[in-house]
Short mmCIF file of C-alpha atoms in Angstrom, two decimals:
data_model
loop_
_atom_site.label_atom_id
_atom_site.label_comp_id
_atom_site.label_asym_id
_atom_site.label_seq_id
_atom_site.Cartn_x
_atom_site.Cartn_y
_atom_site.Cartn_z
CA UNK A 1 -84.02 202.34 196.09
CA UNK A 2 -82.09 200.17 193.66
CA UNK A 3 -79.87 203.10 192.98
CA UNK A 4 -79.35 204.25 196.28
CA UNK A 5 -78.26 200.86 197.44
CA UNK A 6 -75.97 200.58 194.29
CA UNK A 7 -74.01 203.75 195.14
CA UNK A 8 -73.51 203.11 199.06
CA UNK A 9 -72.56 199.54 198.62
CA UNK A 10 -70.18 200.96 195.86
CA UNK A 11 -68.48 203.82 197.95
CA UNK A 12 -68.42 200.98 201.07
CA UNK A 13 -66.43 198.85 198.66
CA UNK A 14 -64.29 201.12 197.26
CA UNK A 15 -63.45 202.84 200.64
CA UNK A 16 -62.38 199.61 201.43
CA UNK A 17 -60.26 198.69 198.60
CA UNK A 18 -58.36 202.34 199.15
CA UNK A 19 -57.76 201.47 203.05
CA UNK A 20 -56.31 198.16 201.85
CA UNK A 21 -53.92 200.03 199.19
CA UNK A 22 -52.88 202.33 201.51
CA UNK A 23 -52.06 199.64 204.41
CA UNK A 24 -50.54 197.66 201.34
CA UNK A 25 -48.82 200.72 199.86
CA UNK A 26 -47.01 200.70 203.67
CA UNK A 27 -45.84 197.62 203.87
CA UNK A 28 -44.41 197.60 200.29
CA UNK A 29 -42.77 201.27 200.27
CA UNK A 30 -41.75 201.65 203.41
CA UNK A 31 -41.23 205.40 204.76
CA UNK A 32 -38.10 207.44 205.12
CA UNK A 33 -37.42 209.92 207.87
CA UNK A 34 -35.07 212.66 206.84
CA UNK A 35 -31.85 213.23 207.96
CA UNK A 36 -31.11 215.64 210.64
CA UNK A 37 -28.62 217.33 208.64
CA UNK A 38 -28.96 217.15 205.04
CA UNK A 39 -32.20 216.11 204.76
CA UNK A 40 -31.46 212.82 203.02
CA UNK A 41 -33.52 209.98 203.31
CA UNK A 42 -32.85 207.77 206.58
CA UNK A 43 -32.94 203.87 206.95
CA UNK A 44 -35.28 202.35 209.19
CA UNK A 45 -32.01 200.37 211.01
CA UNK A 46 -29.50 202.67 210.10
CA UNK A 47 -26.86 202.86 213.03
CA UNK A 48 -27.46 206.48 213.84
CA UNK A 49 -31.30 207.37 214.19
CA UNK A 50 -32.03 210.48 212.19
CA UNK A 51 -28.77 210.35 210.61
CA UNK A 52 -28.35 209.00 206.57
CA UNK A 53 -25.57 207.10 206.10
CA UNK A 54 -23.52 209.97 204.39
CA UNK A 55 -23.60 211.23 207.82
CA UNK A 56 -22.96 208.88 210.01
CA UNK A 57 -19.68 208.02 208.01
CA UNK A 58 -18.28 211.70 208.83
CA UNK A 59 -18.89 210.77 212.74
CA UNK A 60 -15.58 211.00 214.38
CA UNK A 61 -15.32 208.13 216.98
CA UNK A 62 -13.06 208.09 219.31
CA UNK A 63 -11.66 204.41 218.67
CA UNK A 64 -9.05 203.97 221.02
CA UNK A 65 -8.24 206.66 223.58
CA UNK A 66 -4.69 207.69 224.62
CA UNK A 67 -5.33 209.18 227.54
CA UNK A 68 -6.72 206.31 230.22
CA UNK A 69 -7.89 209.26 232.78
CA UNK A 70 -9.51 211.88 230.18
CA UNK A 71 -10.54 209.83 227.10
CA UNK A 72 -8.48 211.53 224.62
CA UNK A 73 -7.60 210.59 221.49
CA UNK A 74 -4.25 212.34 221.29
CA UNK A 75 -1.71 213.09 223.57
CA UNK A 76 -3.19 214.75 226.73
CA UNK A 77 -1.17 217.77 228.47
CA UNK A 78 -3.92 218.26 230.87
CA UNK A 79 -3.73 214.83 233.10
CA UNK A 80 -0.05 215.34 233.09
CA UNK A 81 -0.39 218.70 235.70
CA UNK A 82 -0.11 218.65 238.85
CA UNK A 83 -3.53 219.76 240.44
CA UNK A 84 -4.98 217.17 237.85
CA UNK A 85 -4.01 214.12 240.16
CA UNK A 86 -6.74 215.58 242.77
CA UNK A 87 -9.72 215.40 240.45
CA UNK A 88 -12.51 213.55 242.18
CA UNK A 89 -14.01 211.78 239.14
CA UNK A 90 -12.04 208.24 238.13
CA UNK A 91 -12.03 208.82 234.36
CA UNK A 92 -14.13 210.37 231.71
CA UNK A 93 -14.70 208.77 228.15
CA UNK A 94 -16.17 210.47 224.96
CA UNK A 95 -17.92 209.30 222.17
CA UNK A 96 -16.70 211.60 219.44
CA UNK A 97 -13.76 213.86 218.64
CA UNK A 98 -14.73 217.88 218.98
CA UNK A 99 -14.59 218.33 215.38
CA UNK A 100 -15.70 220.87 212.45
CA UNK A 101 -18.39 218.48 212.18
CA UNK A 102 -19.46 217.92 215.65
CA UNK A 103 -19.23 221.51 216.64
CA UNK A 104 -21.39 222.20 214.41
CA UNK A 105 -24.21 219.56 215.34
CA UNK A 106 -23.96 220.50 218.76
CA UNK A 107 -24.46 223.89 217.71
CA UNK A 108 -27.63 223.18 216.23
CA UNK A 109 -28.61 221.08 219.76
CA UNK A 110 -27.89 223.89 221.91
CA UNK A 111 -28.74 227.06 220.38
CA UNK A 112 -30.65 225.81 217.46
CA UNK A 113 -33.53 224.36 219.70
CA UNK A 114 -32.90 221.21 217.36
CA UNK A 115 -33.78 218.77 220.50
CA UNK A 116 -34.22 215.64 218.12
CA UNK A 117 -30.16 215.36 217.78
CA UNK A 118 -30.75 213.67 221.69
CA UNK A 119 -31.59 210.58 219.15
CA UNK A 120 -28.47 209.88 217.57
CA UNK A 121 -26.22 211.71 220.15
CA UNK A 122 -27.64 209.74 223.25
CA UNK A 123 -26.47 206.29 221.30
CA UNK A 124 -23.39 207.92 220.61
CA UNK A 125 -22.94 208.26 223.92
CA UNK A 126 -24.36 204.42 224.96
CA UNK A 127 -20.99 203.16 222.72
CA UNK A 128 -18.95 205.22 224.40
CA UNK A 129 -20.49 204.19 228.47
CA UNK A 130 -20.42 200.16 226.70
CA UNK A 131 -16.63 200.60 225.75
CA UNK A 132 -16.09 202.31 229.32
CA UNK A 133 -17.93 199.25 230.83
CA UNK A 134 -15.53 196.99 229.03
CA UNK A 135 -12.19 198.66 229.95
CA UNK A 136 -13.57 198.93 233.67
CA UNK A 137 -14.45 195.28 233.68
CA UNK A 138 -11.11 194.11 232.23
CA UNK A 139 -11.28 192.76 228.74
CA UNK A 140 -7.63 192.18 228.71
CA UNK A 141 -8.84 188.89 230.49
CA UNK A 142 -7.59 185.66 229.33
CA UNK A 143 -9.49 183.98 226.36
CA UNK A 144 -11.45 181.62 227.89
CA UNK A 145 -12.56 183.81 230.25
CA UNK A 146 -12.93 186.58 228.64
CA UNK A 147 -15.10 184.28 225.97
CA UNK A 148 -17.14 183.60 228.75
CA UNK A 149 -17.80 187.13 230.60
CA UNK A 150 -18.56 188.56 226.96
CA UNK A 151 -20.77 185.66 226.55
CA UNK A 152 -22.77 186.37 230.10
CA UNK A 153 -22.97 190.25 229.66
CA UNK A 154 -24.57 189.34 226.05
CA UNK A 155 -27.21 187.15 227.04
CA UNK A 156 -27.91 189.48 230.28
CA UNK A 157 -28.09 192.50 227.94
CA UNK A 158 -26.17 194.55 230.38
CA UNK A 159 -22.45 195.14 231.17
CA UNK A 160 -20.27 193.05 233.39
CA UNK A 161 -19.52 196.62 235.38
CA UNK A 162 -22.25 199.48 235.66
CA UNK A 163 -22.90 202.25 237.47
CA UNK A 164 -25.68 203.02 240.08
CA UNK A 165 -27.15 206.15 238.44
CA UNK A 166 -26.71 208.55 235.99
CA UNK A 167 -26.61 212.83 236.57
CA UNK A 168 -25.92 215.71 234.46
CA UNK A 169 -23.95 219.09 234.51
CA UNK A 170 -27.18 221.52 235.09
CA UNK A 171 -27.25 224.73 233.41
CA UNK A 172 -28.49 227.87 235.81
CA UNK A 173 -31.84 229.21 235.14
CA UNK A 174 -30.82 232.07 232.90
CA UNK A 175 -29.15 229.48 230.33
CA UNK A 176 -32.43 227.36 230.67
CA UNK A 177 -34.34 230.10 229.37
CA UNK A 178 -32.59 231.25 226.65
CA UNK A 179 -32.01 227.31 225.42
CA UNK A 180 -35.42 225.83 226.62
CA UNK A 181 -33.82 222.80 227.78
CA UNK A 182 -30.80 221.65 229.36
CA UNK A 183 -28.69 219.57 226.88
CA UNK A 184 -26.83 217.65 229.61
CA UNK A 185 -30.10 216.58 231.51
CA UNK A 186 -31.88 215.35 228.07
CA UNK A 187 -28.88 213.27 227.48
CA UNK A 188 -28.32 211.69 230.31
CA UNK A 189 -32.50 210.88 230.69
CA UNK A 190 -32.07 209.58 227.01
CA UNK A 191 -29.27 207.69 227.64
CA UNK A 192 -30.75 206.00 230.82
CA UNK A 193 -33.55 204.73 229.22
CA UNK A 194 -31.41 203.60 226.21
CA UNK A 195 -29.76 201.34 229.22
CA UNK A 196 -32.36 200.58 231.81
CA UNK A 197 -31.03 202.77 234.57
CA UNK A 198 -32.28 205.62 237.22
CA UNK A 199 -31.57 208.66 236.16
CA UNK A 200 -31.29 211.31 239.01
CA UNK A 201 -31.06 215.16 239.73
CA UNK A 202 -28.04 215.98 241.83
CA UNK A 203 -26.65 218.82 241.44
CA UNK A 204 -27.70 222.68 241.24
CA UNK A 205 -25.60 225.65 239.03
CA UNK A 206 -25.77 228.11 242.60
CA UNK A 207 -24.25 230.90 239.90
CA UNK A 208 -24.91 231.94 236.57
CA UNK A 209 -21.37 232.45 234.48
CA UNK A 210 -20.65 232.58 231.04
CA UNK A 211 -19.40 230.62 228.17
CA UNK A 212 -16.59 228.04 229.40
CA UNK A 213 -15.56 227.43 226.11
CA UNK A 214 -14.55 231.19 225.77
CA UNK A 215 -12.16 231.18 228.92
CA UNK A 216 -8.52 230.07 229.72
CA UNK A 217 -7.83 227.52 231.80
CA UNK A 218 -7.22 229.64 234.97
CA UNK A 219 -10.11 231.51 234.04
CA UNK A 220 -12.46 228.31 233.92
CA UNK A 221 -11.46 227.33 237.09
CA UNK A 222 -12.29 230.01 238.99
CA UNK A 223 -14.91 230.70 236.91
CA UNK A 224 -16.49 227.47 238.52
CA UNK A 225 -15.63 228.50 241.44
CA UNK A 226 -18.77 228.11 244.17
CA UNK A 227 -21.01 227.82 240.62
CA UNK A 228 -22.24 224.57 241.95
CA UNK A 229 -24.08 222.68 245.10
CA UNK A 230 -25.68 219.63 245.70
CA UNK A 231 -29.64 219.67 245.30
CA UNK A 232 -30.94 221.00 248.48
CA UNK A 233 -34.20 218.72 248.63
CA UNK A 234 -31.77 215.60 247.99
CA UNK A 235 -32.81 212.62 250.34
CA UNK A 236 -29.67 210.29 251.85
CA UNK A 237 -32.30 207.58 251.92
CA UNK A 238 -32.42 207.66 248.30
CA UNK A 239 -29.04 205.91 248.23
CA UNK A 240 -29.74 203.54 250.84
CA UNK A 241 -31.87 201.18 247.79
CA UNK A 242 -28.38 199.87 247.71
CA UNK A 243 -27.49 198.52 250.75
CA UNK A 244 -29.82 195.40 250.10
CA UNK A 245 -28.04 195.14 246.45
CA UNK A 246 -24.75 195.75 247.85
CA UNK A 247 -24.63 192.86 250.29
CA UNK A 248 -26.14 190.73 247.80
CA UNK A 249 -23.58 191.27 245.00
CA UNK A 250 -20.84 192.73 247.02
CA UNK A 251 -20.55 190.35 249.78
CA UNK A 252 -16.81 191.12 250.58
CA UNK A 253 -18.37 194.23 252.56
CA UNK A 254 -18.34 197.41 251.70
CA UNK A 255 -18.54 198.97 248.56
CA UNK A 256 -19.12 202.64 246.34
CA UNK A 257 -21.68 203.83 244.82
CA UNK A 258 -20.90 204.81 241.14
CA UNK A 259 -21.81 207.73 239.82
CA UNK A 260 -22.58 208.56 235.90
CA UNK A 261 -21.53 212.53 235.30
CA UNK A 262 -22.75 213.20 231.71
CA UNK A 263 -21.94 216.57 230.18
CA UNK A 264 -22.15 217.24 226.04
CA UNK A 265 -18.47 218.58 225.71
CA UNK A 266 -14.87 218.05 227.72
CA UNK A 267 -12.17 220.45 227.25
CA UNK A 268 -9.79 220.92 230.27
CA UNK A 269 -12.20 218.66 232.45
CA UNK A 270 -12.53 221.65 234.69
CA UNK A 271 -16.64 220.93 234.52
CA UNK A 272 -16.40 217.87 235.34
CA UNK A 273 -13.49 218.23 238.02
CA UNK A 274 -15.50 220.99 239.99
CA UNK A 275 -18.98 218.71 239.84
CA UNK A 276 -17.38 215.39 240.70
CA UNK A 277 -15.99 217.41 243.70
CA UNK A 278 -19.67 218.51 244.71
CA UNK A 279 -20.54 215.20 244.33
CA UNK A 280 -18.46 213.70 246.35
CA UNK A 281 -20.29 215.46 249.32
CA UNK A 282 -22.46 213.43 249.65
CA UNK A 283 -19.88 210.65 250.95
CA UNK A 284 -20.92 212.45 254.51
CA UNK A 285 -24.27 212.18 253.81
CA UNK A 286 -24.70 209.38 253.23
CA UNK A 287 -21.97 207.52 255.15
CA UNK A 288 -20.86 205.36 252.12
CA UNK A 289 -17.75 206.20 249.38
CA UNK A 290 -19.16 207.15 246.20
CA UNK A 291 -17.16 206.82 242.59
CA UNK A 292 -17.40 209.19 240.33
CA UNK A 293 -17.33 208.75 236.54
CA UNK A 294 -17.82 211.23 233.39
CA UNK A 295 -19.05 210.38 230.22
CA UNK A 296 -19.11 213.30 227.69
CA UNK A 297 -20.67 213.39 224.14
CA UNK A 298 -17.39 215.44 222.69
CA UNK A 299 -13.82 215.42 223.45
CA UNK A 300 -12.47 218.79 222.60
#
């Protein structure tokens, strides 16, 4: 009986000791992730999740746009047309340049069925909305003030300016099959958490057409012709959550409701033109103006 005592009480205790290693072990040695795309190890507060720091250093940011209408970091030919001026959509700002380097990520997110790039691509795209936020809320201000607004919006956690809710550029059923996801809809859901917001269906692809990013500019347009609606099930009293909000923090009357457009890529802003059109619908519907605004991962 001795015996049999000796060796349970022994495996009990050495169990025990193991467990305590292990937890010890943890907390000593803590555990990489590996990077997305080159497998090297990943910081625990690294400032791309999923992404080493090798990585993160090729990310092409989009600093300072030149363009105050499309985001882009060159010269811009395309706001300077004519038929741009009737766009429905205020502005659109991007994260990242459309690089070798991007284009290839992307890649991997759309076709590759690599869904965890949402991480690191969704807080690409919360600096981009943040910087948007601060141009919108005028950061040219004077120091004092500006001191002071910076200091409010950091101990709210939350922009001076925001928008109402957040959509996506939906993908017809054909392109959800062959992808298994829509890459616009789990951004904009990631990114909405990221900031505390409702994220909302809108709009519906009526037609199924190919690649845009195959297609001249005429040809995108009419391309994109009819391709999209508003959601047929959509409720107008959904909106009307902000007339109580709206009187409280608008009291000089009446005011828009602003609209988040989030797409992965911009390249002649003919996506985000014909949506923001759609969109704007539901101004009748509603019987209140509604703002639109694009935010876009890539800025081709």
């Amino acid at each position: 009986m001795n015996g049999t005592g000796n060796r349970h009480g022994n495996g009990n205790g050495n169990g025990s000791r193991v467990r305590e290693l292990s937890v010890l072990r943890k907390l000593l040695i803590p555990e990489f992730k590996s990077c997305l795309v080159c497998s090297r190890p990943v910081k625990s507060k690294g400032s791309l999740p999923l992404l080493c720091e090798h990585c993160t250093d090729n990310v092409p940011w989009i600093v300072q746009p030149r363009c105050p209408v499309c985001g882009r970091a060159q010269g811009c030919p395309d706001c300077l047309r004519p038929e741009a001026r009737s766009r429905a959509f205020i502005m659109n700002r991007s994260a990242v340049l459309y690089d070798t380097t991007m284009r290839a990520w992307i890649a991997e997110y759309k076709y590759g069925g690599r869904e965890q790039f949402v991480e690191p691509f969704s807080m690409m795209l919360e600096q981009a909305y943040r910087q948007m936020c601060r141009e919108l809320a005028g950061d040219h201000e004077a120091p004092i003030r500006h001191l002071f607004s910076s200091l409010t919006r950091l101990m709210s956690g939350r922009p001076q300016w925001n928008v109402d809710l957040i959509t996506w550029v939906p993908v017809s059923r054909e392109r959800l099959e062959e992808r298994g996801f829509n890459q616009a809809e789990l951004l904009a859901r990631k990114l909405a958490k990221r900031l505390n917001m409702p994220a909302c269906e809108m709009l519906v692809r009526m037609t199924h057409t190919g690649k845009q990013s195959f297609k001249k500019r005429a040809e995108r347009l009419h391309n994109l012709d009819g391709a999209f609606g508003l959601l047929p099930n959509l409720d107008p009293r959904f909106f009307k959550q902000w007339d109580f909000i709206g009187s409280r923090e608008h009291s000089e009357g009446s005011f828009p409701i602003k609209i988040l457009l989030v797409d992965d890529i911009y390249t002649t802003g003919t996506t985000a033109a014909v949506c923001s059109s759609v969109l704007k619908r539901l101004e009748a519907a509603i019987g209140r103006s509604v703002s639109i605004y694009s935010l876009t991962l890539a800025r081709s």
